[in-house]
Short mmCIF file of C-alpha atoms in Angstrom, two decimals:
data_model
loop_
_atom_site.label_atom_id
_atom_site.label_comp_id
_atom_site.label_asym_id
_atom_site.label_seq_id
_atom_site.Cartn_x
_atom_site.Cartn_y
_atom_site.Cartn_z
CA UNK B 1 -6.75 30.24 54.42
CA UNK B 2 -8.92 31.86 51.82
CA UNK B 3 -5.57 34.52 51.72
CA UNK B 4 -3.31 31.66 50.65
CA UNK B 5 -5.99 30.41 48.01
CA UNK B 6 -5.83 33.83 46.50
CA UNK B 7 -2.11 34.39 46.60
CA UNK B 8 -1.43 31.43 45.23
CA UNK B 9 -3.99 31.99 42.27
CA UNK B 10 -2.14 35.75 41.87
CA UNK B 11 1.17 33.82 41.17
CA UNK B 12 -0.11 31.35 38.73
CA UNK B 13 -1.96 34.13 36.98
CA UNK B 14 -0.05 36.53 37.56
CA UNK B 15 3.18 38.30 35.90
CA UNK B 16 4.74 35.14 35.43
CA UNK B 17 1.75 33.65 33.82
CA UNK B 18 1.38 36.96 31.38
CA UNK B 19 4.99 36.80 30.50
CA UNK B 20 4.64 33.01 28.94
CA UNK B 21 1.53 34.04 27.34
CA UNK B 22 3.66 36.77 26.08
CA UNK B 23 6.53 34.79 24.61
CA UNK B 24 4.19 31.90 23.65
CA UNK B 25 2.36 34.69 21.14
CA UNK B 26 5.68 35.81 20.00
CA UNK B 27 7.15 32.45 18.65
CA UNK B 28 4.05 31.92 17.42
CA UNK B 29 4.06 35.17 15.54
CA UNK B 30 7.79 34.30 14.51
CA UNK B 31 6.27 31.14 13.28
CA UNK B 32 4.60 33.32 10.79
CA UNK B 33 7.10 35.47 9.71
CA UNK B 34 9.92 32.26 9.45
CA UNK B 35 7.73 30.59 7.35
CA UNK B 36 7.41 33.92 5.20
CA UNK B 37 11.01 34.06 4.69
CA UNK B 38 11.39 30.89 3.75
CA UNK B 39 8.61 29.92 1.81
CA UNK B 40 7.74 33.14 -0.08
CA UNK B 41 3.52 33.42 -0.28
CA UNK B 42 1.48 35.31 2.28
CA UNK B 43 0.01 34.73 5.32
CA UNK B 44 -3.63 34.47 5.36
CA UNK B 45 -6.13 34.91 8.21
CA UNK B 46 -9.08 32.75 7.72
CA UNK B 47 -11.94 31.33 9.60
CA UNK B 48 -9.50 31.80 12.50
CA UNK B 49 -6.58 30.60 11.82
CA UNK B 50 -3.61 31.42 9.79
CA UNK B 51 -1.72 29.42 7.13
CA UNK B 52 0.71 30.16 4.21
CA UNK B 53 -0.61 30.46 0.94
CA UNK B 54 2.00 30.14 -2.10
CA UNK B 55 1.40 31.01 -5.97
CA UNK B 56 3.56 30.19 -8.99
CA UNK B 57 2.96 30.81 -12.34
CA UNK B 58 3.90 29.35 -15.57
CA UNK B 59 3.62 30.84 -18.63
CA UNK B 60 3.63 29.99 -22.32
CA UNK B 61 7.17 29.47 -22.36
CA UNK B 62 8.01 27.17 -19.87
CA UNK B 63 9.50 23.96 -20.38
CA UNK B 64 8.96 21.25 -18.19
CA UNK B 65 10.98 18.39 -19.90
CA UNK B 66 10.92 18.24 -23.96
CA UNK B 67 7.67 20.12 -24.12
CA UNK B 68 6.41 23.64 -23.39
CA UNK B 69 3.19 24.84 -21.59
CA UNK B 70 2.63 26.73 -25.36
CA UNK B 71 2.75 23.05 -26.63
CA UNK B 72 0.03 21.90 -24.62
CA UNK B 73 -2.32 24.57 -25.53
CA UNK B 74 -2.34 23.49 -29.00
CA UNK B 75 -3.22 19.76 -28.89
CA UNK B 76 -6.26 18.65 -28.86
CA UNK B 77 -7.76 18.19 -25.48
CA UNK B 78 -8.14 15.65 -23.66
CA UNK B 79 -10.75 12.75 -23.90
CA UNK B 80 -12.33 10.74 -20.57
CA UNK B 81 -11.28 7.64 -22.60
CA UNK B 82 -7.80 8.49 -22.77
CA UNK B 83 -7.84 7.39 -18.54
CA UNK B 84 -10.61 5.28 -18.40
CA UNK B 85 -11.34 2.29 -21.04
CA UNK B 86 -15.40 3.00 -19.99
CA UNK B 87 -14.99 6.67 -20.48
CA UNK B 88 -16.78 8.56 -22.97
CA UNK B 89 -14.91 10.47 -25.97
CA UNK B 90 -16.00 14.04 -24.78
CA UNK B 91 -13.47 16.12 -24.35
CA UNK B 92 -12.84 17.62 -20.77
CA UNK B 93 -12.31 21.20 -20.45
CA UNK B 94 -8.49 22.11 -19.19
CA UNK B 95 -9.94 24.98 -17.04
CA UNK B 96 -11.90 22.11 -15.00
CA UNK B 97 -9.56 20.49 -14.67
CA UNK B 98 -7.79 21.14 -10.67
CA UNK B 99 -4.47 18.97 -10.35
CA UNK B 100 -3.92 18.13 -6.86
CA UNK B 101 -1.13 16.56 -4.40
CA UNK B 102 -0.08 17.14 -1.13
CA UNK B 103 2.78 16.47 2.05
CA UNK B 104 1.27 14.63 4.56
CA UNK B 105 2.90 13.99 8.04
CA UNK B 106 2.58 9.98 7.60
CA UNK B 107 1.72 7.14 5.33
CA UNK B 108 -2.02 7.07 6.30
CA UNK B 109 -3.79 6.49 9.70
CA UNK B 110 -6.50 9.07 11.30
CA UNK B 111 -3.43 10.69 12.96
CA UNK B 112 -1.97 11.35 9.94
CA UNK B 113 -2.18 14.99 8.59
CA UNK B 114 -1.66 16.78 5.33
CA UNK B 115 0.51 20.14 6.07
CA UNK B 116 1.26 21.04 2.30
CA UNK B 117 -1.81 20.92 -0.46
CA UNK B 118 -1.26 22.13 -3.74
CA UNK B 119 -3.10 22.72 -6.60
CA UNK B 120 -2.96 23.59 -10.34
CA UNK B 121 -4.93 25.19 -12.86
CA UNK B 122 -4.99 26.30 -16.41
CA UNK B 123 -5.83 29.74 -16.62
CA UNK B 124 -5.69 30.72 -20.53
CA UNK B 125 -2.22 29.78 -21.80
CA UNK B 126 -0.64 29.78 -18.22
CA UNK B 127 -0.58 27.06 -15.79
CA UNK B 128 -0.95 28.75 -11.72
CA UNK B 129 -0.38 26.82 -8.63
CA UNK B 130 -1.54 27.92 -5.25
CA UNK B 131 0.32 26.05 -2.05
CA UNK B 132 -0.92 25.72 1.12
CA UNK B 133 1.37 25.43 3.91
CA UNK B 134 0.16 24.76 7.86
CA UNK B 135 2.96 26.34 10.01
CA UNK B 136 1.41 24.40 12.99
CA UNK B 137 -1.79 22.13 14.05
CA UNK B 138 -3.89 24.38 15.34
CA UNK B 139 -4.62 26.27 11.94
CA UNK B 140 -4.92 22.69 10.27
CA UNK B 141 -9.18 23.52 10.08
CA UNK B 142 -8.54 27.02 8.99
CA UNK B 143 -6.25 25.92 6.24
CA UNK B 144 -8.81 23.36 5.20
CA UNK B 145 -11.34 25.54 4.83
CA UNK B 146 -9.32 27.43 2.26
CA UNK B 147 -8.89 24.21 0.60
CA UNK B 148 -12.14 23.43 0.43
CA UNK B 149 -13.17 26.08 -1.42
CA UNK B 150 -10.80 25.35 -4.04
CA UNK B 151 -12.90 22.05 -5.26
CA UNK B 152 -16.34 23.16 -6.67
CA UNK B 153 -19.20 20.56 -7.57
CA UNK B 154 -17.54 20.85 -11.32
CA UNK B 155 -14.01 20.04 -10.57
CA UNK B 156 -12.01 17.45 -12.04
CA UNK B 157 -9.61 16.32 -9.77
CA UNK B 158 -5.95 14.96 -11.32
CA UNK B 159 -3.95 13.39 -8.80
CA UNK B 160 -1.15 10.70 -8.98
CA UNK B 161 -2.43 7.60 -6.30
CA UNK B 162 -4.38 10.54 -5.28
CA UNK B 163 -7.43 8.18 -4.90
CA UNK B 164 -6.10 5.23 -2.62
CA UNK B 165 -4.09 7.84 -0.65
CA UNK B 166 -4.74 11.74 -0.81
CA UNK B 167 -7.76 12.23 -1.24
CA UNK B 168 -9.05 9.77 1.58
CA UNK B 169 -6.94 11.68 4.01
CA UNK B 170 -7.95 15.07 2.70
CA UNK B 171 -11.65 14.26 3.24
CA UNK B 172 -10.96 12.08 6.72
CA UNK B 173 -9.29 16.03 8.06
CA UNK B 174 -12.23 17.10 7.23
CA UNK B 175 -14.54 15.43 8.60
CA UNK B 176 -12.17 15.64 11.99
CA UNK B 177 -12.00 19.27 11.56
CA UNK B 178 -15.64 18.94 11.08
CA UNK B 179 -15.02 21.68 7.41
CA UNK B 180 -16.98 19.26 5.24
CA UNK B 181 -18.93 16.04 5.73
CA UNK B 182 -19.06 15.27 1.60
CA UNK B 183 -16.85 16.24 -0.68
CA UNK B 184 -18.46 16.83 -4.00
CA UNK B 185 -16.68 17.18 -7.34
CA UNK B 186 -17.54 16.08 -10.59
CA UNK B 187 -15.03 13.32 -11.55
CA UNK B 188 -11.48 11.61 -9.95
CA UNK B 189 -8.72 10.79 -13.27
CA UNK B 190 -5.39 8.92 -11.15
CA UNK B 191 -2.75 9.33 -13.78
CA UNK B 192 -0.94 6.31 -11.98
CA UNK B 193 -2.97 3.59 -13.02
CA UNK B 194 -2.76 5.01 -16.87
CA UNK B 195 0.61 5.13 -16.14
CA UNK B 196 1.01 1.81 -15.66
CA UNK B 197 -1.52 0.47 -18.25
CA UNK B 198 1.31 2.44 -20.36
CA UNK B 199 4.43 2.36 -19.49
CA UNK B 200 4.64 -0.31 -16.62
CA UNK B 201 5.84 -3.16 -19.26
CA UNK B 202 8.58 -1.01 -19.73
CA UNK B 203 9.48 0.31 -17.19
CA UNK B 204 8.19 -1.93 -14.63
CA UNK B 205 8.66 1.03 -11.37
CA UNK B 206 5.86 3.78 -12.18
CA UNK B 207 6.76 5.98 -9.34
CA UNK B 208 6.64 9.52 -10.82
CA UNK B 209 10.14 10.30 -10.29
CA UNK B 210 10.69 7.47 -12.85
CA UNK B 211 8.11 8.63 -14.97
CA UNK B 212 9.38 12.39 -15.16
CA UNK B 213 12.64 10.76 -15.89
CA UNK B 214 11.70 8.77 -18.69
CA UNK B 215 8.70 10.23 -20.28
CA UNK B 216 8.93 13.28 -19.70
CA UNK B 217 12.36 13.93 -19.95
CA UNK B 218 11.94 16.11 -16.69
CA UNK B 219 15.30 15.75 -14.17
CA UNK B 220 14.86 17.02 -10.68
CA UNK B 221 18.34 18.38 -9.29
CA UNK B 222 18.50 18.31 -5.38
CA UNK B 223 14.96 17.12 -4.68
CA UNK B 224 13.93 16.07 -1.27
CA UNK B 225 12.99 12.10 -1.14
CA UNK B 226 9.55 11.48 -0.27
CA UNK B 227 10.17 9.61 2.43
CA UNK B 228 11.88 12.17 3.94
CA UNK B 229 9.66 15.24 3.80
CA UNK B 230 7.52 13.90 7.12
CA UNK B 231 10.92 14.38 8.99
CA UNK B 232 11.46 17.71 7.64
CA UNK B 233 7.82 19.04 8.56
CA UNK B 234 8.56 17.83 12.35
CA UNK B 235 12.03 19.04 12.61
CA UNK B 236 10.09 22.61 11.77
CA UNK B 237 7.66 22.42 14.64
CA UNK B 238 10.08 21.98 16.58
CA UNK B 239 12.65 24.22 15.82
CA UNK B 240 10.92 26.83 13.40
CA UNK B 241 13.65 26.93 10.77
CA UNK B 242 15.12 24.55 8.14
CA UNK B 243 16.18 25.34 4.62
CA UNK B 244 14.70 21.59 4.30
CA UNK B 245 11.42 22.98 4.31
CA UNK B 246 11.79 25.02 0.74
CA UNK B 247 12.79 21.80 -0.89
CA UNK B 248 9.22 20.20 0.38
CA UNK B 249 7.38 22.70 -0.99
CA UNK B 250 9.50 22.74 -4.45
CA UNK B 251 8.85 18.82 -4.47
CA UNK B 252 5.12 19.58 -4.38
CA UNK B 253 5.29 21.79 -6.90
CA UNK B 254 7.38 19.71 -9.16
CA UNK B 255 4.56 16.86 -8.47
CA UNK B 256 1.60 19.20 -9.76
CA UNK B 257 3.23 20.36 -12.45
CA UNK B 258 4.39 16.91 -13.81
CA UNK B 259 0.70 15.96 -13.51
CA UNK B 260 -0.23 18.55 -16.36
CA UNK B 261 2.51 17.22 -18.42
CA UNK B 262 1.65 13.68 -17.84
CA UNK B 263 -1.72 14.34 -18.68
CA UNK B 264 -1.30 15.16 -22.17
CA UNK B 265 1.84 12.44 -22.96
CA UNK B 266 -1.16 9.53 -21.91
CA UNK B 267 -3.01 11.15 -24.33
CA UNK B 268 -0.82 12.14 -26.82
CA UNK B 269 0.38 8.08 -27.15
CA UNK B 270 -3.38 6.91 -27.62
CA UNK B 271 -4.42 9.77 -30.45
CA UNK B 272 -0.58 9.40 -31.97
CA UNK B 273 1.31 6.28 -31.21
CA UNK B 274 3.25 6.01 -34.53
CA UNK B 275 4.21 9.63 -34.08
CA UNK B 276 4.82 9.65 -30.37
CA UNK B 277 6.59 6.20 -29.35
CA UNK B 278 9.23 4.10 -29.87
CA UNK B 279 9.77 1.27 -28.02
CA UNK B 280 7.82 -1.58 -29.16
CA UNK B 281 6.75 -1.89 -24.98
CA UNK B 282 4.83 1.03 -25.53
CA UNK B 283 3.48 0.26 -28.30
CA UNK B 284 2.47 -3.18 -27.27
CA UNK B 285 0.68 -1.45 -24.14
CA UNK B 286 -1.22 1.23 -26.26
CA UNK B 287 -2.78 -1.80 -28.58
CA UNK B 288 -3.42 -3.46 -25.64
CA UNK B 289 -5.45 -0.55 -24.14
CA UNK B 290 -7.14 -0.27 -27.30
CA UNK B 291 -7.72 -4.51 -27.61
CA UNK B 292 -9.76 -4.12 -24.50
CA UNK B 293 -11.89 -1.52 -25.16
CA UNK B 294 -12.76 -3.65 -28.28
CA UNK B 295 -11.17 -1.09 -30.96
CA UNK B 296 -9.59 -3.18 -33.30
CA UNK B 297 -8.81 -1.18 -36.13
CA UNK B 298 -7.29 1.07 -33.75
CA UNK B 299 -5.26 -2.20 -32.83
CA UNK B 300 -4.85 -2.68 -36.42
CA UNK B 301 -3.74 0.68 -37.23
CA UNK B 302 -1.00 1.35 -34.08
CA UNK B 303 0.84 -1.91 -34.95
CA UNK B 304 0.76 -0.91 -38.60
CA UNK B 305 2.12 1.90 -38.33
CA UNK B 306 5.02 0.53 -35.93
CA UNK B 307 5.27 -2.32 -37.87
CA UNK B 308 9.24 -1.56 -38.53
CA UNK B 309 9.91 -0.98 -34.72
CA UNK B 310 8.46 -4.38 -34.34
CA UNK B 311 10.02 -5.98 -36.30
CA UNK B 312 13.42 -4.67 -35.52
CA UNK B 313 12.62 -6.03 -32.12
CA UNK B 314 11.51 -9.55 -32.84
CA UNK B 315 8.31 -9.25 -31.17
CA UNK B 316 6.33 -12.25 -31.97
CA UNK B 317 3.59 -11.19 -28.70
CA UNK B 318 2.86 -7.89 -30.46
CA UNK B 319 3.05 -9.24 -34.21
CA UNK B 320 0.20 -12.38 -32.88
CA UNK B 321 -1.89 -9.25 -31.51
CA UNK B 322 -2.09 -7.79 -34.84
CA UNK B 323 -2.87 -11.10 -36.48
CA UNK B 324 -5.70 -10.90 -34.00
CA UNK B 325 -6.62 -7.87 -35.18
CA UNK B 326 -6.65 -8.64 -38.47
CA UNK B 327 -9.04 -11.50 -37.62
CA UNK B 328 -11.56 -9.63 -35.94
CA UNK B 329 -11.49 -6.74 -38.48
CA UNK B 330 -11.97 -9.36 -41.62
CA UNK B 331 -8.39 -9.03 -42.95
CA UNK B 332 -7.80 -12.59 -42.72
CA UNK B 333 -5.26 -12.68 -45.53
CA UNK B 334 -2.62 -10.50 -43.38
CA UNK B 335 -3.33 -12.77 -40.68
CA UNK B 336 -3.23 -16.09 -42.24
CA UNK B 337 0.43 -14.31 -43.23
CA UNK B 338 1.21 -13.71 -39.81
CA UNK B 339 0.25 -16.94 -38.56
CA UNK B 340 2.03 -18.74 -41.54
CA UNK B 341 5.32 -16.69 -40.60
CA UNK B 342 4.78 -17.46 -36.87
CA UNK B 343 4.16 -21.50 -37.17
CA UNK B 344 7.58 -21.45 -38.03
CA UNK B 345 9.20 -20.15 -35.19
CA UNK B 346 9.85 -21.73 -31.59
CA UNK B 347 8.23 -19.01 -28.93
CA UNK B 348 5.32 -19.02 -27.20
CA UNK B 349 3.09 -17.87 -29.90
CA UNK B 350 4.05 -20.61 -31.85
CA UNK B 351 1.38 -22.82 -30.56
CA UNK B 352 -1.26 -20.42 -30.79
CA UNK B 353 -0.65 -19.79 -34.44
CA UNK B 354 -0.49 -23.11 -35.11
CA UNK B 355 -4.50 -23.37 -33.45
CA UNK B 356 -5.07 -20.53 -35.15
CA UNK B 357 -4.26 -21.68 -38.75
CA UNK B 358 -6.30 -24.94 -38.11
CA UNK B 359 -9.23 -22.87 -37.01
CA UNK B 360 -8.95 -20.68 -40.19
CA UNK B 361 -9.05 -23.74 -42.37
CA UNK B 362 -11.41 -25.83 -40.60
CA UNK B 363 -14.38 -22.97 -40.49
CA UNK B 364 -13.32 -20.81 -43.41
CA UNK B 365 -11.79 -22.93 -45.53
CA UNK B 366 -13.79 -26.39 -45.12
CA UNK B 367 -10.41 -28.08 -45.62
CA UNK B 368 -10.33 -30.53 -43.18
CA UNK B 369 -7.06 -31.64 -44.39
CA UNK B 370 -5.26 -28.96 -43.77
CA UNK B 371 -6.62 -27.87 -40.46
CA UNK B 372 -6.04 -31.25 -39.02
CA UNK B 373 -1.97 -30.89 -40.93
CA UNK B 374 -1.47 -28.01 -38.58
CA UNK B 375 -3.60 -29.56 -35.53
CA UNK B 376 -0.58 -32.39 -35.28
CA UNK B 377 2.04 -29.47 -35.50
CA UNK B 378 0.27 -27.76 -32.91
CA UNK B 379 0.44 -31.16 -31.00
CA UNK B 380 3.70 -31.19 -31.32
CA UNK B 381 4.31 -27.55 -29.14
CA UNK B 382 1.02 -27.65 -27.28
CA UNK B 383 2.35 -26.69 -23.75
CA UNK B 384 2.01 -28.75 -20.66
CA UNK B 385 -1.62 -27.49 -19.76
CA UNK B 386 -4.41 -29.72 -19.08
CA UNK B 387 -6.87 -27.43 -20.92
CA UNK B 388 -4.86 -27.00 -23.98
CA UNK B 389 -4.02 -30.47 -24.01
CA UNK B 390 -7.51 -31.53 -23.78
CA UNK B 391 -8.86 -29.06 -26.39
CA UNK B 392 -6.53 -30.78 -28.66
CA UNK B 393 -7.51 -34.01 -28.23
CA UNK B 394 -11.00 -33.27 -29.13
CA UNK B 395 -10.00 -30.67 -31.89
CA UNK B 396 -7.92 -33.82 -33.42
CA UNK B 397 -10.71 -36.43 -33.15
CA UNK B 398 -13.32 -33.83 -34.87
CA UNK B 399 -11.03 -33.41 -37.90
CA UNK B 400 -9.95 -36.87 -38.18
CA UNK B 401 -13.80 -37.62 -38.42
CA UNK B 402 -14.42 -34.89 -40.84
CA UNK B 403 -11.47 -35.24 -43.05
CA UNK B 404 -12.78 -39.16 -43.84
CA UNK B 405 -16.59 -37.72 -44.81
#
């Protein structure tokens, strides 16, 4: 009995069992060297496991749509309030900055796992990006170890809808992986939502795709959808090959590197509008970002310096937001113009010039007259809104009993 217990353990550990072992370890190993060949980089051994890492480097000279990475080093850096309309004017060192995004297998979900992280720095007047590439699940804690260690307690992460989506899975790995418990860096900027406060008027879709396209002038030739690359990483586990893969990890790259870029066009359109945009969308946007953070000469300024693009394009919205403006900054001859010229129009701002004008002359002025003269033109367009309606009514019946003192 005890013989048949022991010959039966021989066979299952036995030559057989040595020989998978054997041929297990050796498509593991070509794992490896496949994703070598494919991918370029190295393979590192670390905290036992190994994963691909991948550098690029961009120098001076590159151009990444209509401006260089030379360009970049000359402006003037960038300010926390370029992102944030509660952010402070210091400037933010480039070499904190690390811009991040990565491939995950899935659109979120604890089972979902990030195989490709990238990152990119400035390093003097070059721009390096360092890949990280998990050939296969077992290394995923090894490779996030080595990730880990590329965000300090000073870092300044850049991401694009990194904070809703990357950067919650990146920690959640690690926690699973049990690499870090808190992640510690010294700020978050998401380029996505100051893409939209920008350009999403225009061009309503801020995907970054559409952004590289049109404001960066950046075209991607043969990229990889996004919605594809999950199906590309599992068609590699389980058939360790695809010339798919080296269009993921280009698609990364493109991502990080369009961050950099994006970075400095955000900024470039609050420090130089008149110099730096020119469709009266924009421009709107930019005074709006400015309207809400309360700097109204700034307003001022930006639509005075686009005044001609505005005008080309009949834009009464952005022509009442400098009359505005000009209110709040005491130039209330330019916007007594502006609300004279707008009166006599038929759009929406109509109306509010109208109230506007009656305000001016009311509390300014003292001429009762007047003000109520353009409260019963105002009448006249007031739209359908029980608030407006019934501000009117008692706006009326204050300068009728004025107007007879």
């Amino acid at each position: 009995m005890l013989r048949n217990k022991l010959s039966k353990l021989d066979k299952h550990f036995g030559s057989s069992g040595i020989k998978k072992a054997a041929e297990k370890e050796e498509v593991e190993y070509n794992r490896y060297r496949v994703a070598k060949k494919l991918l370029g980089g190295e393979v590192c051994d670390f905290s036992g496991g190994r994963f691909l890492k991948i550098k690029s480097n961009f120098n001076a000279a590159y151009k990444h749509g209509n401006l260089t990475i030379g360009q970049l080093g000359k402006f003037e850096p960038c300010r926390y309030f370029h992102f944030d309309r509660f952010g402070s004017q210091e400037s933010i060192n480039p070499e904190k900055l690390l811009f991040f995004d990565m491939e995950t297998t899935g659109l979120g979900g604890s089972g979902t796992v990030p195989f490709l992280v990238g990152f990119g720095s400035v390093r003097g007047g070059s721009f390096q990006v360092r890949q990280y590439f998990l050939p296969d699940y077992p290394d995923e804690a090894a490779m996030l170890e080595a990730v880990r260690e590329e965000i300090t307690d000073d870092t300044i992460v850049v991401s694009y809808n990194g904070k809703s989506f990357d950067m919650p899975i990146l920690i959640d790995r690690m926690i699973i992986n049990r690499v870090e418990q808190n992640l510690e860096f010294a700020g978050h900027i998401d380029l996505l939502h100051s893409a939209r406060r920008l350009y999403r008027r225009r061009l309503g879709s801020c995907t970054l795709s559409n952004i590289e396209r049109n404001i960066l002038d950046f075209q991607r030739f043969d990229d990889i959808p996004g919605e594809l690359v999950p199906a590309v990483y599992f068609d590699w586990l389980n058939n360790i090959g695809t010339e798919l893969l080296g269009r993921v990890v280009e698609h990364n790259l493109n991502d990080i590197v369009s961050l950099y870029f994006l970075m400095y066009h955000i900024a470039l359109a609050q420090d130089n509008p008149g110099d730096r945009l020119a469709d009266a969308d924009d421009i709107y946007s930019v005074a709006r970002i400015f309207e809400k953070r309360k700097e109204y000469d700034k307003v001022y300024q930006v639509l005075t310096d686009c005044r001609q693009i505005i005008s080309d394009n009949k834009r009464y919205d952005i022509l009442y937001m400098q009359s505005m403006a000009c209110k709040r900054i005491g130039r209330f001859d330019e916007a007594v113009g502006i609300w004279t010229d707008l009166s006599g129009k038929s759009n929406e701002q109509t109306f509010m010039a109208l109230i506007e004008l009656a305000k001016y002359y009311e509390h300014r002025k003292r001429d009762y007259t007047t003000a109520l003269k353009y409260s019963y033109k105002a009448q006249k367009v007031c739209p359908a809104r029980r608030y407006d309606m019934d501000n009117m009514v008692k706006r009326m019946s204050r300068l009728e009993r004025k107007s007879k003192k």
